[in-house]
Amino acid sequence: MAQIILKVDGVCKNFGGLSAVSEYQLALPEGKIFGLIGPNGAGKTTLFNLISGVIKPTKGHIFLKGTDITSWRPDQIAAMGLTRTFQNLRLFSSLTVEMNLKVAHHLHIDYRLTSALLNFPSLFQKEKQLQKKVDEILDVFVMSQYRQELTGNLPYGLQRKLDIARALMTEPEVILLDEPSSGMNTREAEDLAHLIGQLQIQFQLTLMVVEHRMAFVMGLAEVIQVLDYGSVLAQGSPEEVRNNPQVIEAYLGTGDSVA
Ligand SMILES: Nc1ncnc2c1ncn2[C@@H]1O[C@H](COP(=O)(O)OP(=O)(O)OP(=O)(O)O)[C@@H](O)[C@H]1O
Ligand SMILES: [Mg+2]
């Protein structure tokens, strides 16, 4: 049995009178791809915001590698090994691809200016290591040829890939991906699914993926959890989830289809 790397226990989030996430439970096994689906407004992004420290739960606890990280800041959680991407891209469009990767590293990793100035050789060493990391990531993403391009000039599909590449710059163990294939065409989405599978193996990642594109998430995840009105409606293999009458019911009339 794989170790549980991320555990969420009875987490609730209320926005005024609205219960966006309610008594949520998760035991995420290390080294797996876990899918999270649910109709619009089900609470998927809110859950990612809670786990990554962007917002604080009203109630409940979140454990990463056995440590209670409830109410930790996002940078502290990133330093502990968990990072996430956002539903809407947050790239620096006027910076080059390479700079976006470097900035992602600097934003999350301890890099104090004073210690850097006092210890110039170590700074130089760090820059060399950082460049090596950038080269490695660009290579894995087959994006080396775009390193000096301004990010805003890249086709949209490549910008979405770069967003995931940025997440990898902090050397995470767990990544939460919020609708990574959003806005992509079918071909780009298929390529991305392949890339995510490859990243999981190469970097030994644990991934939690929110997706509306059913073929994408069902082909990628071993286990899928279905969220509806902030609560877990079902959890199981893609096959089990697809055939669950309650899940089919929840999706009726939403425009998405599980069956
Ligand atoms: N900061 C906030 N303040 C008030 N209400 C919020 C806030 N963030 C989310 N909500 C509400 O919480 C509910 C869950 O929203 P959330 O964005 O988590 O859904 P989602 O499952 O990610 O939906 P989608 O599939 O459309 O991305 C919605 O009713 C939303 O309007
Ligand atoms: Mg969302």
CSV table of N, CA and C in Angstrom, one decimal, residues 4 32 43 52 80 178 192 194 196 212:
chain,number,residue,atom,x,y,z
A,4,ILE,N,0.0,7.6,2.5
A,4,ILE,CA,-0.9,8.7,2.3
A,4,ILE,C,0.0,10.0,2.4
A,32,LYS,N,0.4,8.7,-7.1
A,32,LYS,CA,-0.8,8.4,-7.9
A,32,LYS,C,-1.3,9.6,-8.6
A,43,GLY,N,-17.2,23.3,-5.8
A,43,GLY,CA,-16.2,23.6,-4.8
A,43,GLY,C,-14.8,23.1,-5.0
A,52,SER,N,-3.8,24.5,-0.7
A,52,SER,CA,-2.6,25.2,-1.0
A,52,SER,C,-2.4,26.5,-0.1
A,80,MET,N,7.3,23.0,1.7
A,80,MET,CA,7.0,21.6,2.2
A,80,MET,C,6.8,20.6,1.1
A,178,ASP,N,-5.5,22.7,-11.7
A,178,ASP,CA,-6.9,23.1,-11.8
A,178,ASP,C,-7.2,23.3,-13.3
A,192,LEU,N,-1.1,16.8,-23.7
A,192,LEU,CA,-0.9,17.2,-22.3
A,192,LEU,C,-1.1,16.1,-21.4
A,194,HIS,N,-0.6,13.0,-22.0
A,194,HIS,CA,0.6,12.2,-22.2
A,194,HIS,C,1.7,12.8,-21.4
A,196,ILE,N,1.6,14.8,-18.8
A,196,ILE,CA,1.3,14.7,-17.3
A,196,ILE,C,1.7,13.3,-16.8
A,212,HIS,N,-12.8,19.2,-16.5
A,212,HIS,CA,-14.2,19.1,-17.1
A,212,HIS,C,-14.2,18.1,-18.2
